[in-house]
PDB file of C-alpha atoms in Angstrom:
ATOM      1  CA  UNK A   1      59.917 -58.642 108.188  1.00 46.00           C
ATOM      2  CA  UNK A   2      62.508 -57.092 106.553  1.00 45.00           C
ATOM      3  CA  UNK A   3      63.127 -57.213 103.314  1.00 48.00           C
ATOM      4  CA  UNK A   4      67.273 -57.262 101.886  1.00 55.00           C
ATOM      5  CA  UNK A   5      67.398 -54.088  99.883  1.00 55.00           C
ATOM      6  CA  UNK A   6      70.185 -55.119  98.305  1.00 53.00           C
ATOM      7  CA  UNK A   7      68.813 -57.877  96.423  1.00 57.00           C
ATOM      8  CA  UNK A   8      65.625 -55.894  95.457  1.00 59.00           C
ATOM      9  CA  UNK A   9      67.667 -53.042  93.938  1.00 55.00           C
ATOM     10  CA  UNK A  10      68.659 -54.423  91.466  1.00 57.00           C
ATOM     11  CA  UNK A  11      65.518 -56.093  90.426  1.00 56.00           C
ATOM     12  CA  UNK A  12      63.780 -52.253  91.126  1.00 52.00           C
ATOM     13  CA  UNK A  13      66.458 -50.556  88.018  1.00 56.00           C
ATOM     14  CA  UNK A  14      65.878 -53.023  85.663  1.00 53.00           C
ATOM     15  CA  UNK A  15      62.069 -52.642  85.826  1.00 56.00           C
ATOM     16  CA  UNK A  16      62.787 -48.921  85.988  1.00 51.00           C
ATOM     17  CA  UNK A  17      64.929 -49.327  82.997  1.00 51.00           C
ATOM     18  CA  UNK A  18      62.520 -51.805  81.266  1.00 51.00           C
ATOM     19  CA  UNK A  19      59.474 -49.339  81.697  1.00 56.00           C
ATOM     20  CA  UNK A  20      61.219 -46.687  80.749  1.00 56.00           C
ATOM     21  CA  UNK A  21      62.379 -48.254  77.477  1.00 58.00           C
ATOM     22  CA  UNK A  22      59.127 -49.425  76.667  1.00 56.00           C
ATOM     23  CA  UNK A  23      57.540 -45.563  77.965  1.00 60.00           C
ATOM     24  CA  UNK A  24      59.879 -43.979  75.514  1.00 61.00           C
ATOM     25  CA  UNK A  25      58.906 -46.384  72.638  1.00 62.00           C
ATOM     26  CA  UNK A  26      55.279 -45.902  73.001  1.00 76.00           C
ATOM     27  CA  UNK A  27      56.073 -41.525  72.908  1.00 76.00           C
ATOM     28  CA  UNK A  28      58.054 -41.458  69.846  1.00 80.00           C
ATOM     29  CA  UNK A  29      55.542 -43.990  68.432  1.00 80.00           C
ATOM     30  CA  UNK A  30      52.968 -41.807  69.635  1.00 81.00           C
ATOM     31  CA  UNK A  31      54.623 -39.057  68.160  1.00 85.00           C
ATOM     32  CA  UNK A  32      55.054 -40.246  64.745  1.00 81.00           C
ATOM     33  CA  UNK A  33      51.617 -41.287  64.864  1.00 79.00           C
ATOM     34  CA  UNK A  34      50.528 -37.909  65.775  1.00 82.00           C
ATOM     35  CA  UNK A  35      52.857 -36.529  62.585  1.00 83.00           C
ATOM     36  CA  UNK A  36      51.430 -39.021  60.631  1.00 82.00           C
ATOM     37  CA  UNK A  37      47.845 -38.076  61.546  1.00 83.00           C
ATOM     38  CA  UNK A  38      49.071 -34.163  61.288  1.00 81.00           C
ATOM     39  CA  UNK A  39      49.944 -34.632  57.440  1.00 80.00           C
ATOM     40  CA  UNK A  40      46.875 -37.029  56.700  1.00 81.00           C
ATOM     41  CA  UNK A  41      45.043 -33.992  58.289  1.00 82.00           C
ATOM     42  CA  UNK A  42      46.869 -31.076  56.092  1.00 80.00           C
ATOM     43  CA  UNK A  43      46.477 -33.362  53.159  1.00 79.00           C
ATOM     44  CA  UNK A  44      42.862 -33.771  53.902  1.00 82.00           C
ATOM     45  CA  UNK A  45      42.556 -29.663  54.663  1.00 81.00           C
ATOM     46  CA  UNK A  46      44.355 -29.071  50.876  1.00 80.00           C
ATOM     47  CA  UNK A  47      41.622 -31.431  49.691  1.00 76.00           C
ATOM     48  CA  UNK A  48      39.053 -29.728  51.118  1.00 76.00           C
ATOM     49  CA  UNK A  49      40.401 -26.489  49.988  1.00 79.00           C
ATOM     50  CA  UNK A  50      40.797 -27.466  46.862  1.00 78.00           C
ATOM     51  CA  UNK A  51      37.512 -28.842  46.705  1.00 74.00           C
ATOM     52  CA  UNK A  52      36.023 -25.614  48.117  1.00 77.00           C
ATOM     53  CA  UNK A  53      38.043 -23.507  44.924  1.00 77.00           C
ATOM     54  CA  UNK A  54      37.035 -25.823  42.719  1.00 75.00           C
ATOM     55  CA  UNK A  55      33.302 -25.650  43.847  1.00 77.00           C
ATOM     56  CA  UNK A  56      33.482 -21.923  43.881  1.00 77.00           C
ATOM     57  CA  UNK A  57      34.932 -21.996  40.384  1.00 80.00           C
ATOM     58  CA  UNK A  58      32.337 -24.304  38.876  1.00 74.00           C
ATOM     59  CA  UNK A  59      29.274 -21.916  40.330  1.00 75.00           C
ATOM     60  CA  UNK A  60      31.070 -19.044  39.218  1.00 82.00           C
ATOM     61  CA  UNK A  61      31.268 -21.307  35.725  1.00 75.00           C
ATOM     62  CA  UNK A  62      27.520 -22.335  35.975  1.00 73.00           C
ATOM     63  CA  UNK A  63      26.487 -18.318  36.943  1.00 77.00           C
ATOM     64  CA  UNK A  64      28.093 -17.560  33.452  1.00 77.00           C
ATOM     65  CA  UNK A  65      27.024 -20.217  31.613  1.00 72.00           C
ATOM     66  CA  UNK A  66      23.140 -19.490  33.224  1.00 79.00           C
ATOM     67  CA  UNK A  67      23.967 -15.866  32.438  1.00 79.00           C
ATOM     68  CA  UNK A  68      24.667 -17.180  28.497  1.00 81.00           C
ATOM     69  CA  UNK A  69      21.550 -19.205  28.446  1.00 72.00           C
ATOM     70  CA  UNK A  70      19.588 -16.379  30.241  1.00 83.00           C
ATOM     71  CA  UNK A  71      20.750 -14.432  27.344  1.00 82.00           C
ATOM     72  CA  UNK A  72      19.928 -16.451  24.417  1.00 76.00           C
ATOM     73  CA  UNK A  73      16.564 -17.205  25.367  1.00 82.00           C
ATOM     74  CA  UNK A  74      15.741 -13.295  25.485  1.00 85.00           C
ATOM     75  CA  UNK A  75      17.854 -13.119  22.248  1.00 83.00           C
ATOM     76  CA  UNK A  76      15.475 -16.429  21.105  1.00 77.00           C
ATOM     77  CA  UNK A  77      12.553 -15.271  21.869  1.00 85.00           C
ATOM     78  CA  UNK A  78      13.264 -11.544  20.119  1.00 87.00           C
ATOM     79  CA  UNK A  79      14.385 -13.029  17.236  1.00 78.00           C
ATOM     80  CA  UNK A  80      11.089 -15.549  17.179  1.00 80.00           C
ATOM     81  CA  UNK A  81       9.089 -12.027  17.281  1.00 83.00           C
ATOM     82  CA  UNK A  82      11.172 -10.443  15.250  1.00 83.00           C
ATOM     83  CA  UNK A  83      10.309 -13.035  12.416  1.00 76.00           C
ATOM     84  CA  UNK A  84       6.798 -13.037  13.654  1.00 79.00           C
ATOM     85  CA  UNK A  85       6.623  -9.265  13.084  1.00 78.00           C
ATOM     86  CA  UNK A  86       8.145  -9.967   9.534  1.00 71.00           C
ATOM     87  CA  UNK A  87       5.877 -12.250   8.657  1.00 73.00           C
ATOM     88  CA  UNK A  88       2.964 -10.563   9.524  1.00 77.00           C
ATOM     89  CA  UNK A  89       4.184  -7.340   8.076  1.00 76.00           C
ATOM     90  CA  UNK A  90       5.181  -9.847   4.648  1.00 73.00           C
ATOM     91  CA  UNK A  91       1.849 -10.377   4.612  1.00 75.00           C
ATOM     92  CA  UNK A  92       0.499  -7.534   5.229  1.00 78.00           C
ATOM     93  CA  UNK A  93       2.435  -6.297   2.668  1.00 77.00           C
ATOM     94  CA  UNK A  94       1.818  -9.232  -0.031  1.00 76.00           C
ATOM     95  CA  UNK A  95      -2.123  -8.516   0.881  1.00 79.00           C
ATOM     96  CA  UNK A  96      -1.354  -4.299   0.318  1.00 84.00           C
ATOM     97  CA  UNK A  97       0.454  -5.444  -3.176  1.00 82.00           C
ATOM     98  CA  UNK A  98      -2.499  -7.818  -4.251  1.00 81.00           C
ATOM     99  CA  UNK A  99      -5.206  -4.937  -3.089  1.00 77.00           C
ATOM    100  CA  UNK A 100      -2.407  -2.617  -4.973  1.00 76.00           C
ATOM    101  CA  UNK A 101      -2.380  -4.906  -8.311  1.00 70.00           C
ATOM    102  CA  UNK A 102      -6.310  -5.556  -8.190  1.00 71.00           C
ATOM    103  CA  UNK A 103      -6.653  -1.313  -7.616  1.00 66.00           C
ATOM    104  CA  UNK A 104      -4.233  -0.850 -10.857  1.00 63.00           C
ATOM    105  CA  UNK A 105      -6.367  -4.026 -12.748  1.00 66.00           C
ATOM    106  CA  UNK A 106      -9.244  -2.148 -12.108  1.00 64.00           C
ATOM    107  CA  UNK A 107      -8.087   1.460 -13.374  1.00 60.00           C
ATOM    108  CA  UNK A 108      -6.590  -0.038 -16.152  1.00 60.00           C
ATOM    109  CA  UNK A 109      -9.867  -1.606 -17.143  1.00 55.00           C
ATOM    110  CA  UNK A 110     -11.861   2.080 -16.380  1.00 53.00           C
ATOM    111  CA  UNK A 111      -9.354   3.826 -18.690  1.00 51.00           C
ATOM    112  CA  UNK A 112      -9.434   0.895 -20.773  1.00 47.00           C
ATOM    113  CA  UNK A 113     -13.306   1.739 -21.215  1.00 46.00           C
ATOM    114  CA  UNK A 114     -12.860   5.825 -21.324  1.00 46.00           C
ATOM    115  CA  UNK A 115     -10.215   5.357 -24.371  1.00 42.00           C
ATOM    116  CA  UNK A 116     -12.787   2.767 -26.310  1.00 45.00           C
ATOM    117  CA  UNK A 117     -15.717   5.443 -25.745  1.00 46.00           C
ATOM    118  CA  UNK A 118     -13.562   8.427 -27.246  1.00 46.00           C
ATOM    119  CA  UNK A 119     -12.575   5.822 -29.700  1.00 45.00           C
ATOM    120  CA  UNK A 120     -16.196   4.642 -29.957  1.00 50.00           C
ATOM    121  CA  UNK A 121     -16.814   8.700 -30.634  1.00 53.00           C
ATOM    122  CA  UNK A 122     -14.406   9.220 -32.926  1.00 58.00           C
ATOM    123  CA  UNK A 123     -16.098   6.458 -35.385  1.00 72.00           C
ATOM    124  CA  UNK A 124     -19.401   7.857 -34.622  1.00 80.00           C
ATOM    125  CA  UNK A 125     -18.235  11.278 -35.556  1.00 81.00           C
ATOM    126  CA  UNK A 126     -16.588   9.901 -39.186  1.00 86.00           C
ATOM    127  CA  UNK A 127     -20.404   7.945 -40.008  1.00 87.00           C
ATOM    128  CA  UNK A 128     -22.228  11.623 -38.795  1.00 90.00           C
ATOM    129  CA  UNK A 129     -20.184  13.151 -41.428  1.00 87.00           C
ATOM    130  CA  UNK A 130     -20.178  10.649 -44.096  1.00 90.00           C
ATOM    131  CA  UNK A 131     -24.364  10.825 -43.327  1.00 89.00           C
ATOM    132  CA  UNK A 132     -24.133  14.545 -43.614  1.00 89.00           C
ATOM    133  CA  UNK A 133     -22.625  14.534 -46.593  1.00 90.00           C
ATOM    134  CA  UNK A 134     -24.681  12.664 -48.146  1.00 92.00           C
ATOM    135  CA  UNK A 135     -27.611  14.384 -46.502  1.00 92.00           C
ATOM    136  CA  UNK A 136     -26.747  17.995 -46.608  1.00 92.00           C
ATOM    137  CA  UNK A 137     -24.768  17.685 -49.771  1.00 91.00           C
ATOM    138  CA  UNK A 138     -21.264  17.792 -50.848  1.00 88.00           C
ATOM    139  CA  UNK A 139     -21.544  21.836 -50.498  1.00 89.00           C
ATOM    140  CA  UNK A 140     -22.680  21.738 -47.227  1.00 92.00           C
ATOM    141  CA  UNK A 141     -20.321  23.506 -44.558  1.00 94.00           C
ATOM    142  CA  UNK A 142     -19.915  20.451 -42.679  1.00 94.00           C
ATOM    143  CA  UNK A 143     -16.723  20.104 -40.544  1.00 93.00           C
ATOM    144  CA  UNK A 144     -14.928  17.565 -37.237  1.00 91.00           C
ATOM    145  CA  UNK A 145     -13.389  19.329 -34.804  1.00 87.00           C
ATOM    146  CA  UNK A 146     -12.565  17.573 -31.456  1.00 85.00           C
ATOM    147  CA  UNK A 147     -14.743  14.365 -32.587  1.00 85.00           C
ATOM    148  CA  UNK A 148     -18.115  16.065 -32.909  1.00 92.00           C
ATOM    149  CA  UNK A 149     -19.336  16.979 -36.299  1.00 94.00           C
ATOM    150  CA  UNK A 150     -20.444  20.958 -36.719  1.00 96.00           C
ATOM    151  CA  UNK A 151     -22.933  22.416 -39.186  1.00 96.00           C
ATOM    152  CA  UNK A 152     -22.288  25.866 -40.282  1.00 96.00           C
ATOM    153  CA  UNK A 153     -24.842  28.594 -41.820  1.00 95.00           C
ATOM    154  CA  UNK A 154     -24.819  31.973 -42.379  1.00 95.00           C
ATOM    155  CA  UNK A 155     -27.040  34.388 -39.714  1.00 95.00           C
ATOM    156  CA  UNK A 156     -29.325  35.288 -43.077  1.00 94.00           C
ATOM    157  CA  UNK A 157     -29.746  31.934 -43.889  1.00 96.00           C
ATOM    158  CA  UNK A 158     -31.596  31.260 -40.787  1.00 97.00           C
ATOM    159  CA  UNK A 159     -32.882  34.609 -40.459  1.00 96.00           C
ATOM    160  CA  UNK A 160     -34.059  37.576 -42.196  1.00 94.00           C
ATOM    161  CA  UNK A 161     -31.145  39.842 -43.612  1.00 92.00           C
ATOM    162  CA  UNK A 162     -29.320  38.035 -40.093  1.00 91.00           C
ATOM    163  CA  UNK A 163     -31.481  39.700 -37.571  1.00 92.00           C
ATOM    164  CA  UNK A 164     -34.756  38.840 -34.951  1.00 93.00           C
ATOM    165  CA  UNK A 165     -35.133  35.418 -33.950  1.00 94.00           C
ATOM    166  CA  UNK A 166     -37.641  33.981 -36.450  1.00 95.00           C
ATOM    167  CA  UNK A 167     -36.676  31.043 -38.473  1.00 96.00           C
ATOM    168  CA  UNK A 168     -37.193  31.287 -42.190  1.00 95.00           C
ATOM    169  CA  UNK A 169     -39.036  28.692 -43.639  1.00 94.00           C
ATOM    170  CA  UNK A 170     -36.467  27.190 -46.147  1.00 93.00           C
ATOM    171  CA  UNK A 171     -34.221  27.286 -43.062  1.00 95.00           C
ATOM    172  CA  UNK A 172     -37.103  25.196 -41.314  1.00 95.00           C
ATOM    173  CA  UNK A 173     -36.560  22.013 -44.568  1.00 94.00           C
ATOM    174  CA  UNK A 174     -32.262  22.473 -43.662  1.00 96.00           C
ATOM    175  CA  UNK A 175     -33.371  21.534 -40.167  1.00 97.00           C
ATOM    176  CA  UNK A 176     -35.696  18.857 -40.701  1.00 96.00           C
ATOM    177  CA  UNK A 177     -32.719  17.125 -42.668  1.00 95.00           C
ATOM    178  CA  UNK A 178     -30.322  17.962 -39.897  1.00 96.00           C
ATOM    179  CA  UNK A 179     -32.842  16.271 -37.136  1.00 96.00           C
ATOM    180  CA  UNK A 180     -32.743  13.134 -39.399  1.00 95.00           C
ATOM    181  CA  UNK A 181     -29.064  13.055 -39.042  1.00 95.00           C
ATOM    182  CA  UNK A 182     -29.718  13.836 -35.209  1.00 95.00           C
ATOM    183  CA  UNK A 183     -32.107  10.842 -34.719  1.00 94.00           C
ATOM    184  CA  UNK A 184     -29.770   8.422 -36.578  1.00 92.00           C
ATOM    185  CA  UNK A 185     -27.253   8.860 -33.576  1.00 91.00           C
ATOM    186  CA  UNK A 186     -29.135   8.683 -30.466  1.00 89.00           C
ATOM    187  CA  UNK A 187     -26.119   8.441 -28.578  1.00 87.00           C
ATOM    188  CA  UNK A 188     -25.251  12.338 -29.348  1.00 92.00           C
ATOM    189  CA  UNK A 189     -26.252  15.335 -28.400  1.00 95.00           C
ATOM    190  CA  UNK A 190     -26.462  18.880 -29.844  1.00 96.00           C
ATOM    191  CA  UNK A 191     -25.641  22.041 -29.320  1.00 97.00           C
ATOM    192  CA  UNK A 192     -26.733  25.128 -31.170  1.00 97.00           C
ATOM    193  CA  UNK A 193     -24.662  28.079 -30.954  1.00 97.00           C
ATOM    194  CA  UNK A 194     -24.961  31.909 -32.381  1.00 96.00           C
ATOM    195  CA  UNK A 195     -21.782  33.185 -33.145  1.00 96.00           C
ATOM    196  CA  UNK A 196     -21.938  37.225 -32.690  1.00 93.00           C
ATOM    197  CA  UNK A 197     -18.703  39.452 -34.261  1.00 91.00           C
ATOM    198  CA  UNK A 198     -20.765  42.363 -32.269  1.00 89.00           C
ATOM    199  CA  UNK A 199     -20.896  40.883 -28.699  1.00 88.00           C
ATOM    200  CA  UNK A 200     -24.178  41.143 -28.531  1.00 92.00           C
ATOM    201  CA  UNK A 201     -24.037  37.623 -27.150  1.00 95.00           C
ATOM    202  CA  UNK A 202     -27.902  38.118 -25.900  1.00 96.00           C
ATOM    203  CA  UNK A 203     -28.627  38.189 -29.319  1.00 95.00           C
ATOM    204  CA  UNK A 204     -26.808  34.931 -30.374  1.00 96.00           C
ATOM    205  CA  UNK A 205     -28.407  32.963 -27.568  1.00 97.00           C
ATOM    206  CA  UNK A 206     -31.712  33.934 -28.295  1.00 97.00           C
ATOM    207  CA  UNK A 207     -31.016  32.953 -31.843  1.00 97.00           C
ATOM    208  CA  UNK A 208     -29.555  29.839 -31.313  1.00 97.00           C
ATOM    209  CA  UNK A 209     -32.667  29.203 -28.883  1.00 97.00           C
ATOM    210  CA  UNK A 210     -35.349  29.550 -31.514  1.00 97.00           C
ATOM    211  CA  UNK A 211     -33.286  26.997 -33.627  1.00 97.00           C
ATOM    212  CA  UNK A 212     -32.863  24.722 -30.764  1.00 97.00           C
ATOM    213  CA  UNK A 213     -36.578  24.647 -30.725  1.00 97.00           C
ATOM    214  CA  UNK A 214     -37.767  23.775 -33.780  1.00 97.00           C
ATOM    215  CA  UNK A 215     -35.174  20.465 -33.589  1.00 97.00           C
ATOM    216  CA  UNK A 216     -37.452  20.176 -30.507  1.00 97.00           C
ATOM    217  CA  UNK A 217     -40.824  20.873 -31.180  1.00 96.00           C
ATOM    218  CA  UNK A 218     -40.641  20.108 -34.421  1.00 96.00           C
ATOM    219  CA  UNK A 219     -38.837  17.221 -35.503  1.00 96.00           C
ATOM    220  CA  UNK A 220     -39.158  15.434 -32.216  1.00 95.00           C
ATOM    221  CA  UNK A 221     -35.093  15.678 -31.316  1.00 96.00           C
ATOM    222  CA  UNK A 222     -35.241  14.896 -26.849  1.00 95.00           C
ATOM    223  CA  UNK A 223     -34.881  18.153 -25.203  1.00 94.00           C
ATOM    224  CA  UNK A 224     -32.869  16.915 -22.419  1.00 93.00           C
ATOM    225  CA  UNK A 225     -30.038  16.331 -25.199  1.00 93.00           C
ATOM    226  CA  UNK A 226     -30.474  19.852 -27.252  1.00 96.00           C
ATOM    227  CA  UNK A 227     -28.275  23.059 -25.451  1.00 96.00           C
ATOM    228  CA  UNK A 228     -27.730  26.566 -26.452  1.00 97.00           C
ATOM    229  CA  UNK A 229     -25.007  29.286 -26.366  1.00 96.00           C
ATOM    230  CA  UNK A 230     -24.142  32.448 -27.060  1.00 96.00           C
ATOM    231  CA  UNK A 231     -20.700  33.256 -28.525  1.00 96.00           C
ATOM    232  CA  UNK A 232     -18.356  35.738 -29.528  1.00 94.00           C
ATOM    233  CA  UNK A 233     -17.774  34.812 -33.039  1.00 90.00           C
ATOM    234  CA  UNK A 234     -14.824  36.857 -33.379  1.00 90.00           C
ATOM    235  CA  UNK A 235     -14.597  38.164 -36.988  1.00 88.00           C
ATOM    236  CA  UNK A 236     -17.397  35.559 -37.911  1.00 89.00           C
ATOM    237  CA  UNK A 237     -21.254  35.462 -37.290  1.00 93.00           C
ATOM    238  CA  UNK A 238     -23.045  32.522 -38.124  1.00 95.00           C
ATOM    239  CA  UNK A 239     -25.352  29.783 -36.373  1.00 97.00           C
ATOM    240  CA  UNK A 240     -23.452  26.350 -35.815  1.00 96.00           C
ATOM    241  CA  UNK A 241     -25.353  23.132 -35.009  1.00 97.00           C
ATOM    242  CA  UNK A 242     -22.756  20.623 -33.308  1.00 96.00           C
ATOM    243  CA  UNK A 243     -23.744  17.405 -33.006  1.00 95.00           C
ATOM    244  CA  UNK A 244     -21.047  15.514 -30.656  1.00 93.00           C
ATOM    245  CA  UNK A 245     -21.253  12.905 -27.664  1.00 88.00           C
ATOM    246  CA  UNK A 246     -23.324  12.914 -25.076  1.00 83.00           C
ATOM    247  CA  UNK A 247     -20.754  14.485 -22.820  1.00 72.00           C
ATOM    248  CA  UNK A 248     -23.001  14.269 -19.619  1.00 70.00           C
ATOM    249  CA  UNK A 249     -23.383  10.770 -19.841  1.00 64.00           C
ATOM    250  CA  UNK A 250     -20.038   9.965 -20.931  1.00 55.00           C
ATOM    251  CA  UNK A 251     -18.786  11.898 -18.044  1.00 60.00           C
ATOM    252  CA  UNK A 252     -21.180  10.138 -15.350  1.00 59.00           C
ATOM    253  CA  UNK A 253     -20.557   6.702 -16.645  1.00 55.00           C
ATOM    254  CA  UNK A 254     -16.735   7.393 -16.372  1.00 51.00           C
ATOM    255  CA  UNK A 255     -17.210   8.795 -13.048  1.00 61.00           C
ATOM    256  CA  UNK A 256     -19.426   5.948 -11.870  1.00 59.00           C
ATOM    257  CA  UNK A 257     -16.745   3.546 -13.334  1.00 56.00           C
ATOM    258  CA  UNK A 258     -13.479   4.998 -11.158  1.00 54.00           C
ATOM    259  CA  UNK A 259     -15.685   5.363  -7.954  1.00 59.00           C
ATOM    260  CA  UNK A 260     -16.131   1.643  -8.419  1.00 57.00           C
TER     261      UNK A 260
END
């Protein structure tokens, strides 16, 4: 069958032309939804970028800021034993200071007690004298020197013409008064010394010996507490009896008291 061409041409360009219309719309709508789609896309990509910088800066923030707080815990925790440490040593040190103060207490109180002995001495020596005095008589050659009281005589009043080593028995009744003064004061001691102006200082000792013994054996003064010497009397010779504190146990009882 054949078909009229010329009546089906024309219908053929309009479709043409209608499909065509309609192809083109859909491509520049397509288009523009493709531009649209590109800048949602590039707007999305800046976010993201942004995002991404942003992100980067806040770690690079919260490295810092962990960096800071990384810091001033070790600068805390110094600083706690740094005041530890102070504290301790404060208290060391307030403990040294007490031990110090308790140390200087106690010395005070030692020299406290040596000053009130030589005090103590000093009174003792005045009450030997005054009981000297009045034993020995006003004429006797009693002197204080140093806080101990010292009896002088004359070599021939002890001995014959000054020589040997034989008390004379008037010396022997001088003595006997002198041990009373001795035995009134328990607390002293007494030494007996020969005074030699010829340095025969053998001499003197063996002198002042024999004297020392008769307070002894004699008149009953402790031995332990009687000492004798030898001197060089310079331009003097005589025999001195010095009766003065008992230096030995002054001495040890001091010493006891500042190893304590």
């Amino acid at each position: 069958m054949l078909v009229n061409m010329k009546k089906i041409l024309p219908f053929l360009i309009v479709t043409f032309c209608v499909t065509g219309t309609i192809s083109a719309q859909k491509k520049s709508e397509l288009i523009e939804e493709n531009q649209d789609l590109k800048f949602r896309l590039d707007s999305i990509t800046r976010l993201v970028s942004t995002a991404q910088s942003n992100q980067k800066i806040s770690e690079i923030k919260a490295e810092e800021l962990q960096s800071q707080v990384t810091e001033l815990q070790d600068a805390n925790a110094t600083l706690l034993k740094n005041l530890n440490s102070f504290a301790a040593l404060s208290s060391q040190n307030s403990e040294n200071i007490n031990k110090t103060l308790a140390t200087l207490e106690r010395k005070e109180a030692q020299l406290k007690g040596i000053v009130d002995g030589v005090a103590s001495n000093d009174s003792t020596a005045i009450v030997i004298l005054t009981n000297a005095k009045q034993t020995l008589g006003e004429n006797a050659k009693v002197q204080v020197s140093n806080g101990s009281v010292i009896i002088s005589e004359k070599l021939d009043f002890y001995f014959v013409d000054g020589l040997g080593t034989k008390v004379q028995d008037s010396a022997k009744e001088w003595l006997e008064k002198i041990s009373k003064i001795i035995s009134a004061n328990p607390k002293s001691a007494v030494t007996v010394s020969g005074l030699s102006m010829t340095g025969e200082l053998d001499i003197a000792l063996n002198q002042a010996a024999s004297v020392a013994q008769i307070l002894i054996k004699d008149y009953g003064i402790e031995g332990a507490k009687v000492s004798a010497k030898g001197l060089d009397g310079g331009l003097r010779e005589s025999l001195q009896i010095e009766i003065h504190p008992d230096y030995k146990s002054f001495y040890a009882t001091a010493k006891d008291d500042v190893k304590n």
